[in-house]
Amino acid sequence: MDCRETRQLLSAYMDGQLENNQHEDVLAHLEICESCRTELEELRETVSLLRRLPELSPPPEFKNHLRHRIAAEIENKPVRTGVSPFFKRRAQIIAVAAVICLTAGLTALWQNFSPPWDKKEMVQNVSEDDSAIEYPVGRESGPAPEMAGNDKGQEARETIIPADTGVPDSGEINSPGGEQVDSSRQNKGAEVDEVGAVPENRGSPSRSPGTGQEEVTMMSVPPSENGSAGGQEVSPSLDQKQELLMAPPGLGGASAKGANIDKSGTIHVTTLTLGTSDLKEAKEKIKLTAEKHNVMVINEKEKSVTLVCSEQDFESILTEINKVGSVLNRQSLDRNVNTSYNDICSQLTRLYAEEQQLAQKRELTSVDNELLKETKTKIEDYEKQLQQMDSMVNKNVVEISLKPF
Amino acid sequence: MKKYVQFSDQQLVKKFKDGDVQAFEELVGRYEKRVYSLAYRFTGNHADAGDMAQEVFIRVYRALPKFREESSFSTWIYKVAANVCRDELRKKRKRKSVSLDDMEANQGDFVIADAAQSPEEFVERRDLQNRVQNYISQLSEEQRLILLLREMQDLSYEEIAQVLDCSLGTVKSRLSRARTALKNKMKAAGELS
């Protein structure tokens, strides 16, 4: 087997999809051919990078729009005779759809706010490399009611459904298994504290959009001033949480409303590699320098320390740190984090809404409680990330790697 | 909806056929991420992905009463999704509105960050993911589709053959070409070590 033949089979070889004799032939060739081995390694690396891409969630309003479209389908489609029992029971379905739409209304509670990417002031200040401000929303499944309801959305809806459904002939496929279930929806049997887990009165429905724009400090979530019933200590209301998310990174709540939003959400990252004969001592010296300048050590590993400092302190700190060992390498990079920031905000917005929906249920099953618990944990994680990112924006992050001689 | 969690796809399909709309809701819940991810990775932008994912579920909704269940629901929904992907591209070509820029315009992923990551790690990972997405967008329609079905949706060769309506041999050769094409692009860009 030559290189050309081998390379054609490498992909199937990787997946164990070759016949025995072919597999052995490829294996034998690989043993003697370095170039084909490299090719195989590169293919493996490519596939591995691809497989690491995350699964994405549709925008929060996705299901709601789908419900509306389906309800419209049911309403508008004439019942044909001789079709499935499903269409014959149209009246029942319309009734059920109405219930679904009512349920969907709950989701709409939070939709009245304008997300950051809708804010004019935000858009004006988006840096060029920050295209994610245009949140992941379909033209039809727009991010906020004001977008979703426009004529363009309607137009898209009409053109999107071709007369031919393009659905495969169901009879042609014959597949093994494949009954997969979203793991997040399964096996949620564990009981949690039924009362404590329910965040009541978050995001009260009586909220008036566009009002109550109190000054909120970006990452300092205000305690129990959120109109909770019975003086219960709860997290910020949905309104407040969402308002928090409107602020761009590093700018604090005061500028969240916007007129003077600084467009930059940049982290200046400097990586410094220092050679040292005494790892422990070098680390101590770096930490002492940080302490002296009152800057934060955000990460410490066996052979690295990461600091965050202001522009003002940066040069003097670096001068001192340079003396700790021999500078082997130094690189600087500016990273715009608006996109990441907005990503996290999007996730948080979705999670707040989910939390809100769960909290508004009359009775929570153990599955609900488990979901609520998970949602809260995720919210905490994301809030921490925002907090961390916020502390680094427009500052200098200095990553010092130590290499022992 | 909770009570539906216990049902298999097949049972939900049956319930839907019997007129239970909530069974369809459950199916949407189970597949929305997979369908949306496939659509996003295929189009490279969230606006089209949202539209396409909606279209997939609408088509499924319309056709489910006729679904003969000779394949699994999951294979069938991927087949619908693959058709929607192709149709979308065809429509774009017809409108002549598709440009390489459109295809390559990356609106940014919604990376679910690992809480243990530092913001720099998060940003770094995100940048890499966006670059990988751009390389995917540069592949041909069929190469993109087969790669996504295999690497992102983790379908077997047999399932892919059913979804794309082709032979196992075609799956092998097409997947091989797609992987090699992507690898070459990534290598040329210095992404591979």
XYZ file of C-alpha atoms in Angstrom:
598
model
C 0.000 0.000 0.000
C 1.442 3.357 -0.975
C 1.063 6.747 0.695
C -1.773 7.903 -1.536
C -3.882 4.834 -0.807
C -3.060 4.969 2.870
C -4.068 8.589 3.202
C -7.429 7.900 1.643
C -8.057 5.346 4.366
C -6.703 7.242 7.354
C -10.031 8.803 8.227
C -11.849 5.468 8.330
C -8.822 3.970 10.101
C -9.175 6.550 12.857
C -12.781 5.507 13.372
C -12.088 1.786 13.220
C -14.169 1.519 10.082
C -11.789 -0.490 7.911
C -12.020 -4.127 7.071
C -9.457 -6.265 8.859
C -7.078 -6.621 5.922
C -7.231 -2.904 5.095
C -6.646 -2.031 8.726
C -3.545 -4.182 8.815
C -2.263 -2.749 5.542
C -2.631 0.793 6.841
C -0.982 -0.150 10.105
C 1.924 -1.747 8.286
C 2.399 1.320 6.116
C 2.254 3.641 9.099
C 5.022 1.730 10.757
C 7.399 2.513 7.945
C 6.163 5.921 6.786
C 6.749 8.932 8.983
C 4.982 11.302 6.648
C 1.736 9.304 6.828
C 2.069 9.080 10.594
C 2.291 12.872 10.690
C -0.737 13.088 8.436
C -2.654 10.826 10.823
C -1.637 12.895 13.831
C -2.748 16.088 12.113
C -6.083 14.560 11.230
C -6.522 13.469 14.830
C -5.697 16.934 16.076
C -8.150 18.491 13.626
C -10.935 16.175 14.715
C -10.120 16.790 18.332
C -10.379 20.567 17.876
C -13.679 20.123 16.128
C -15.047 17.883 18.820
C -14.177 20.414 21.447
C -16.580 22.957 20.008
C -19.351 23.391 22.537
C -22.969 22.531 22.013
C -24.909 25.751 21.731
C -28.245 26.669 23.186
C -30.792 28.470 21.087
C -31.751 31.950 22.268
C -34.111 31.975 25.238
C -37.120 33.032 23.205
C -36.644 30.194 20.732
C -39.266 27.891 22.192
C -41.707 30.686 22.667
C -41.532 31.645 18.999
C -41.851 28.056 17.981
C -44.965 27.706 20.096
C -46.473 30.724 18.429
C -45.643 29.423 14.998
C -47.139 26.060 15.784
C -50.217 27.625 17.270
C -50.523 29.645 14.061
C -50.089 26.476 12.028
C -52.887 24.808 13.901
C -55.172 27.803 13.584
C -54.586 28.408 9.912
C -54.273 24.960 8.504
C -57.552 23.578 7.225
C -58.271 20.112 8.468
C -57.945 17.657 5.656
C -59.960 14.540 5.652
C -58.137 11.296 5.710
C -55.137 12.665 7.515
C -53.791 11.529 10.820
C -55.858 11.428 13.978
C -53.787 14.339 15.132
C -55.357 16.757 12.690
C -58.764 15.269 13.217
C -58.558 16.366 16.805
C -57.908 19.926 15.830
C -60.206 21.521 18.371
C -58.502 19.718 21.197
C -55.120 20.693 19.894
C -56.044 24.348 19.635
C -57.137 24.232 23.231
C -53.875 22.648 24.283
C -51.925 25.133 22.194
C -53.722 27.955 23.941
C -52.604 26.540 27.257
C -49.082 26.287 25.954
C -49.200 29.896 24.814
C -50.389 30.948 28.245
C -47.516 29.052 29.762
C -45.259 30.700 27.265
C -46.481 34.037 28.550
C -44.499 33.408 31.674
C -41.369 33.323 29.634
C -42.365 36.597 28.071
C -42.216 38.289 31.443
C -38.554 38.853 31.218
C -38.559 39.694 27.558
C -39.641 43.270 28.083
C -36.200 44.398 28.863
C -33.796 45.323 26.172
C -30.682 43.239 26.289
C -27.345 44.976 26.033
C -26.967 44.230 22.394
C -30.194 46.111 21.716
C -29.095 49.242 23.443
C -28.287 51.939 21.007
C -25.553 53.193 23.182
C -24.056 49.759 23.360
C -24.190 49.287 19.645
C -22.513 52.588 19.114
C -19.746 51.522 21.334
C -19.149 48.050 20.138
C -15.624 47.564 19.050
C -15.135 46.132 15.620
C -14.051 42.741 16.720
C -17.018 42.321 18.919
C -19.634 41.098 16.570
C -21.378 38.985 19.154
C -23.260 42.030 20.281
C -25.667 40.977 17.575
C -26.946 38.254 19.756
C -27.761 34.918 18.394
C -31.172 35.504 17.347
C -32.910 34.594 14.246
C -34.437 37.381 12.243
C -37.663 35.882 13.232
C -36.738 34.811 16.680
C -35.582 38.254 17.614
C -34.103 38.985 20.959
C -36.782 41.277 22.245
C -40.407 41.864 21.516
C -39.731 45.084 19.681
C -37.609 43.195 17.231
C -39.668 40.101 17.059
C -42.786 41.934 16.178
C -41.510 43.968 13.309
C -42.520 43.528 9.732
C -39.224 42.076 8.744
C -39.754 39.259 11.164
C -43.107 38.555 9.651
C -41.650 38.593 6.191
C -39.011 36.121 7.208
C -41.629 33.867 8.622
C -43.542 33.799 5.413
C -40.610 33.017 3.236
C -39.176 30.489 5.568
C -41.802 27.831 5.089
C -41.713 26.450 1.609
C -44.700 24.658 0.218
C -42.654 21.515 0.082
C -41.761 20.602 3.591
C -38.589 18.860 2.492
C -39.176 16.215 5.049
C -37.656 12.919 4.135
C -39.834 10.044 3.261
C -40.087 8.527 6.644
C -40.186 5.055 5.292
C -36.728 5.157 3.847
C -34.809 5.332 6.996
C -34.076 2.410 9.142
C -31.819 3.254 11.936
C -30.567 1.442 14.968
C -31.208 2.957 18.347
C -30.390 6.560 18.759
C -32.971 7.417 21.322
C -31.058 10.113 23.038
C -32.401 12.213 25.770
C -31.023 15.485 26.908
C -29.229 14.518 30.036
C -30.180 17.742 31.724
C -33.743 16.629 31.607
C -33.228 13.199 32.942
C -32.511 11.572 36.207
C -33.262 14.529 38.308
C -34.688 12.529 41.084
C -32.733 13.912 43.997
C -34.748 15.823 46.495
C -33.638 19.231 47.614
C -34.983 21.645 50.123
C -38.409 22.382 48.742
C -38.932 25.671 50.479
C -35.475 27.077 50.536
C -34.862 26.336 46.925
C -37.675 28.516 45.682
C -36.744 32.120 45.027
C -40.097 33.730 45.357
C -41.087 37.009 43.829
C -38.118 37.461 41.676
C -38.800 39.653 38.730
C -42.266 40.601 39.754
C -44.704 40.664 36.884
C -45.883 44.083 37.994
C -42.639 45.606 36.868
C -42.942 48.473 34.453
C -40.425 48.252 31.689
C -38.090 51.167 31.574
C -38.722 52.217 35.127
C -36.961 51.534 38.344
C -33.604 52.249 36.814
C -31.805 52.656 40.064
C -28.107 52.952 40.161
C -26.764 49.476 40.590
C -23.173 48.683 41.068
C -22.129 46.316 38.394
C -20.928 43.350 40.299
C -22.105 44.168 43.757
C -25.430 42.523 43.863
C -27.577 44.521 46.233
C -28.951 42.542 49.108
C -32.652 42.141 49.827
C -33.875 45.414 48.429
C -35.790 43.715 45.805
C -39.309 43.887 46.926
C -39.492 40.371 48.115
C -42.610 39.457 49.939
C -42.480 39.055 53.647
C -39.045 40.587 53.916
C -37.442 37.432 52.645
C -33.836 37.804 51.743
C -33.592 37.034 48.101
C -31.295 37.693 45.221
C -31.870 40.697 43.002
C -35.048 40.703 41.019
C -35.026 39.655 37.424
C -35.222 43.327 36.436
C -32.261 44.227 38.474
C -30.283 41.254 37.357
C -30.941 42.051 33.778
C -30.091 45.640 34.358
C -26.825 44.506 35.808
C -26.139 42.653 32.641
C -26.579 45.761 30.554
C -23.343 47.181 31.751
C -20.328 46.523 29.622
C -17.371 44.962 31.321
C -15.280 46.941 33.678
C -17.504 49.924 33.718
C -19.623 49.449 36.743
C -23.310 49.969 37.069
C -23.028 53.700 37.106
C -22.339 53.772 33.425
C -24.633 50.930 32.626
C -27.342 53.195 31.412
C -25.092 54.402 29.038
C -24.367 57.775 27.728
C -20.679 57.556 28.327
C -19.945 53.958 27.872
C -16.340 53.387 27.123
C -16.197 51.115 24.138
C -13.168 49.236 25.236
C -13.420 46.096 27.258
C -9.827 45.122 26.952
C -7.582 43.015 29.073
C -3.910 43.724 28.547
C -2.160 40.433 28.971
C 1.579 40.263 29.436
C 3.221 36.900 29.649
C 6.622 36.829 31.178
C 8.880 33.812 31.408
C 11.520 34.048 34.067
C 14.383 31.673 34.571
C 15.232 31.083 38.200
C 17.408 28.795 40.261
C 15.058 28.884 43.221
C 11.433 28.494 42.258
C 10.063 28.930 45.739
C 12.025 32.045 46.465
C 11.156 33.600 43.112
C 7.489 33.022 43.749
C 7.735 34.559 47.185
C 9.470 37.608 45.782
C 6.797 38.057 43.144
C 4.077 37.770 45.739
C 5.848 40.253 47.987
C 6.081 42.682 45.084
C 2.382 42.235 44.499
C 1.665 42.836 48.158
C 3.867 45.901 48.237
C 2.003 47.450 45.344
C -1.295 46.230 46.656
C -2.153 44.324 43.526
C -4.161 41.166 43.287
C -2.707 37.702 42.738
C -5.468 36.000 40.816
C -3.829 32.699 40.158
C -0.959 30.783 41.596
C 0.329 27.452 40.441
C 3.495 25.535 41.072
C 5.445 27.350 38.397
C 3.374 30.422 37.698
C 1.829 33.462 39.301
C -0.722 35.755 37.716
C -1.274 39.311 38.867
C -3.702 42.000 37.929
C -2.509 45.556 38.190
C -3.429 48.981 36.969
C -1.715 50.714 34.089
C -0.141 53.039 36.600
C 1.556 50.287 38.587
C 2.392 48.112 35.627
C 5.862 49.324 34.679
C 7.213 49.608 38.202
C 5.913 46.152 39.101
C 7.368 44.669 35.975
C 10.730 46.285 36.631
C 10.811 44.708 40.065
C 9.641 41.331 38.841
C 12.236 41.326 36.076
C 14.870 41.366 38.796
C 13.530 38.174 40.350
C 15.048 36.046 37.590
C 16.357 36.191 34.057
C 13.771 37.281 31.546
C 13.558 34.500 28.979
C 10.543 35.761 27.135
C 8.048 38.584 27.294
C 4.942 39.012 25.217
C 2.078 41.444 25.396
C -1.340 41.121 23.935
C -4.524 43.144 24.170
C -7.675 41.121 24.277
C -11.080 42.583 23.747
C -13.441 40.741 26.023
C -16.711 42.431 25.175
C -17.801 39.400 23.219
C -17.023 36.974 25.973
C -18.606 39.282 28.440
C -21.767 39.467 26.423
C -21.755 35.730 26.019
C -21.750 35.276 29.731
C -24.445 37.906 30.051
C -26.543 36.023 27.526
C -26.146 32.839 29.464
C -27.043 34.625 32.643
C -30.081 36.235 31.083
C -31.279 32.836 30.005
C -30.588 31.311 33.395
C -32.352 34.114 35.248
C -35.368 33.553 33.058
C -35.272 29.836 33.691
C -34.927 30.415 37.370
C -37.819 32.826 37.245
C -40.000 30.377 35.381
C -39.291 27.626 37.836
C -39.867 29.895 40.785
C -43.266 30.891 39.505
C -44.573 27.387 39.382
C -47.161 26.617 41.944
C -45.769 23.296 42.861
C -42.257 22.214 42.363
C -41.546 18.582 41.802
C -38.267 17.036 42.782
C -37.189 17.373 39.165
C -37.988 21.089 39.268
C -36.104 21.495 42.468
C -33.110 19.768 41.027
C -33.256 21.939 37.919
C -33.585 25.011 40.079
C -30.606 23.972 42.104
C -28.560 23.424 38.967
C -29.662 26.731 37.524
C -28.665 28.533 40.701
C -25.253 26.887 40.657
C -24.713 27.883 37.053
C -25.830 31.431 37.845
C -23.329 31.614 40.661
C -20.562 30.355 38.402
C -21.323 32.863 35.695
C -21.672 35.698 38.160
C -18.268 34.797 39.525
C -16.834 34.810 36.045
C -18.324 38.190 35.324
C -16.944 39.457 38.553
C -13.516 38.133 37.723
C -13.612 39.487 34.225
C -14.816 42.806 35.508
C -11.869 43.012 37.852
C -9.469 42.501 34.963
C -10.932 44.702 32.284
C -8.820 47.675 31.309
C -6.133 46.409 33.615
C -2.912 44.591 33.076
C -2.835 40.888 33.656
C 0.711 39.715 34.153
C 1.249 36.000 33.853
C 4.642 35.053 35.156
C 5.890 31.584 34.308
C 8.912 30.389 36.175
C 11.425 28.069 34.624
C 13.933 26.489 36.968
C 17.507 26.434 35.734
C -43.991 18.384 31.181
C -42.155 16.521 33.902
C -44.090 13.369 33.316
C -42.806 13.269 29.744
C -39.190 12.995 30.803
C -39.623 9.300 31.412
C -40.838 8.577 27.887
C -38.626 7.479 25.037
C -38.650 9.412 21.789
C -40.681 6.657 20.259
C -43.320 6.873 22.967
C -43.451 10.635 22.597
C -43.937 10.325 18.859
C -46.813 7.976 19.463
C -48.369 10.334 21.975
C -48.050 13.191 19.555
C -49.706 11.170 16.853
C -52.521 10.556 19.282
C -52.961 14.286 19.614
C -50.798 15.095 22.613
C -49.080 18.368 21.724
C -47.049 18.413 24.905
C -45.221 15.350 23.707
C -43.953 17.477 20.857
C -42.795 20.118 23.330
C -40.744 17.481 25.071
C -39.197 16.378 21.789
C -38.296 19.988 21.043
C -36.692 20.266 24.454
C -34.627 17.170 23.811
C -33.387 18.171 20.412
C -33.292 21.954 20.316
C -29.649 22.233 21.343
C -28.502 19.611 18.896
C -30.497 21.087 16.048
C -29.489 24.637 16.869
C -25.822 23.703 17.182
C -25.890 21.901 13.855
C -27.556 24.893 12.202
C -25.111 27.344 13.751
C -22.055 25.331 12.833
C -23.424 24.938 9.328
C -24.284 28.582 8.706
C -21.708 30.221 10.927
C -24.136 32.786 12.247
C -26.789 32.846 14.898
C -29.439 34.695 12.924
C -29.666 32.009 10.252
C -29.217 29.252 12.814
C -32.259 30.479 14.741
C -34.378 30.548 11.598
C -33.180 27.182 10.442
C -33.708 25.470 13.758
C -37.252 26.829 13.844
C -37.795 25.577 10.338
C -36.583 22.118 11.294
C -39.082 21.845 14.121
C -41.911 23.218 12.037
C -41.217 20.645 9.344
C -40.977 17.916 11.950
C -44.245 19.076 13.415
C -45.928 18.937 10.037
C -44.509 15.611 9.008
C -44.519 13.751 12.296
C -48.061 12.426 11.851
C -46.792 10.697 8.705
C -43.559 9.473 10.258
C -43.576 5.701 9.836
C -40.997 5.117 12.547
C -38.885 2.835 10.439
C -35.905 4.755 11.693
C -35.278 6.320 15.043
C -36.702 9.762 15.620
C -33.199 11.114 16.125
C -31.997 9.928 12.712
C -35.128 11.278 11.136
C -34.834 14.727 12.700
C -31.224 14.938 11.504
C -32.425 14.099 8.044
C -34.932 16.925 8.239
C -32.197 19.211 9.555
C -29.838 18.231 6.727
C -32.574 19.051 4.212
C -33.189 22.398 5.847
C -29.471 23.156 5.728
C -29.305 22.361 2.037
C -32.498 24.284 1.262
C -31.238 27.277 3.140
C -28.078 27.329 1.103
C -30.029 26.867 -2.107
C -32.279 29.780 -1.197
C -29.275 31.903 -0.476
C -27.720 31.026 -3.777
C -30.958 31.854 -5.548
C -31.089 35.211 -3.888
C -27.432 35.553 -4.746
C -27.083 37.047 -1.361
C -24.590 34.591 -0.104
C -21.093 35.862 0.057
C -18.013 34.336 1.482
C -18.051 37.123 4.001
C -21.547 36.165 5.088
C -20.593 32.573 5.439
C -17.466 33.379 7.277
C -18.827 36.136 9.418
C -18.561 34.764 12.839
C -21.006 36.200 15.237
C -19.331 34.587 18.159
C -20.047 31.424 19.984
C -21.875 31.124 23.165
C -19.173 29.370 24.934
C -20.276 27.826 28.123
C -17.424 28.776 30.267
C -15.949 26.469 32.750
C -16.060 28.104 36.123
C -12.557 26.856 36.821
C -11.203 28.751 33.839
C -9.549 32.060 34.190
C -10.931 34.813 31.970
C -7.787 34.630 29.835
C -8.223 30.922 29.345
C -11.840 31.531 28.557
C -10.994 34.186 25.984
C -8.270 32.044 24.485
C -10.518 29.047 24.141
C -13.216 31.169 22.672
C -10.867 32.664 20.086
C -9.772 29.214 19.023
C -13.367 28.049 18.738
C -14.221 31.015 16.561
C -11.290 30.270 14.302
C -12.309 26.625 14.005
C -15.817 27.775 13.133
C -14.379 29.941 10.383
C -12.480 27.009 8.904
C -15.665 24.931 8.928
C -17.472 27.707 7.101
C -14.903 27.582 4.331
C -15.701 23.960 3.498
C -18.222 22.909 0.896
C -21.797 22.343 1.965
C -21.575 18.550 1.882
C -18.218 18.472 3.627
C -19.528 20.734 6.353
C -22.623 18.662 6.835
C -20.888 15.321 7.085
C -18.229 16.662 9.436
C -20.817 18.187 11.733
C -22.911 15.041 11.811
C -19.904 12.950 12.667
C -17.814 15.147 14.945
C -20.375 17.364 16.577
C -23.458 15.193 16.632
C -21.535 11.974 17.048
C -23.532 9.979 14.532
C -22.290 6.583 13.431
C -21.351 5.951 9.801
C -24.578 4.007 9.377
C -26.660 6.839 10.776
C -24.895 9.357 8.574
C -25.580 7.162 5.549
C -29.261 7.213 6.434
C -29.365 10.930 7.119
C -27.543 11.856 3.930
C -29.182 9.115 1.954
C -25.984 7.631 0.615
C -23.935 4.451 0.902
C -21.462 3.610 3.646
C -18.664 3.850 1.109
C -19.723 7.381 0.233
C -19.777 8.309 3.907
C -16.221 7.023 4.312
C -14.810 8.823 1.298
C -16.745 12.044 1.845
C -15.799 12.194 5.502
C -12.189 11.518 4.618
C -12.151 14.374 2.104
C -13.901 16.704 4.542
C -11.460 15.965 7.345
C -8.484 16.355 5.060
C -9.829 19.647 3.677
C -10.341 21.019 7.166
C -6.972 19.750 8.304
C -5.256 21.443 5.346
C -6.941 24.738 6.096
C -5.994 24.568 9.739
C -2.479 23.521 8.958
C -2.039 26.326 6.452
C -3.179 28.749 9.131
C -0.665 27.349 11.585
C -3.270 25.941 13.948
C -1.824 22.459 14.156
C 1.192 21.679 16.209
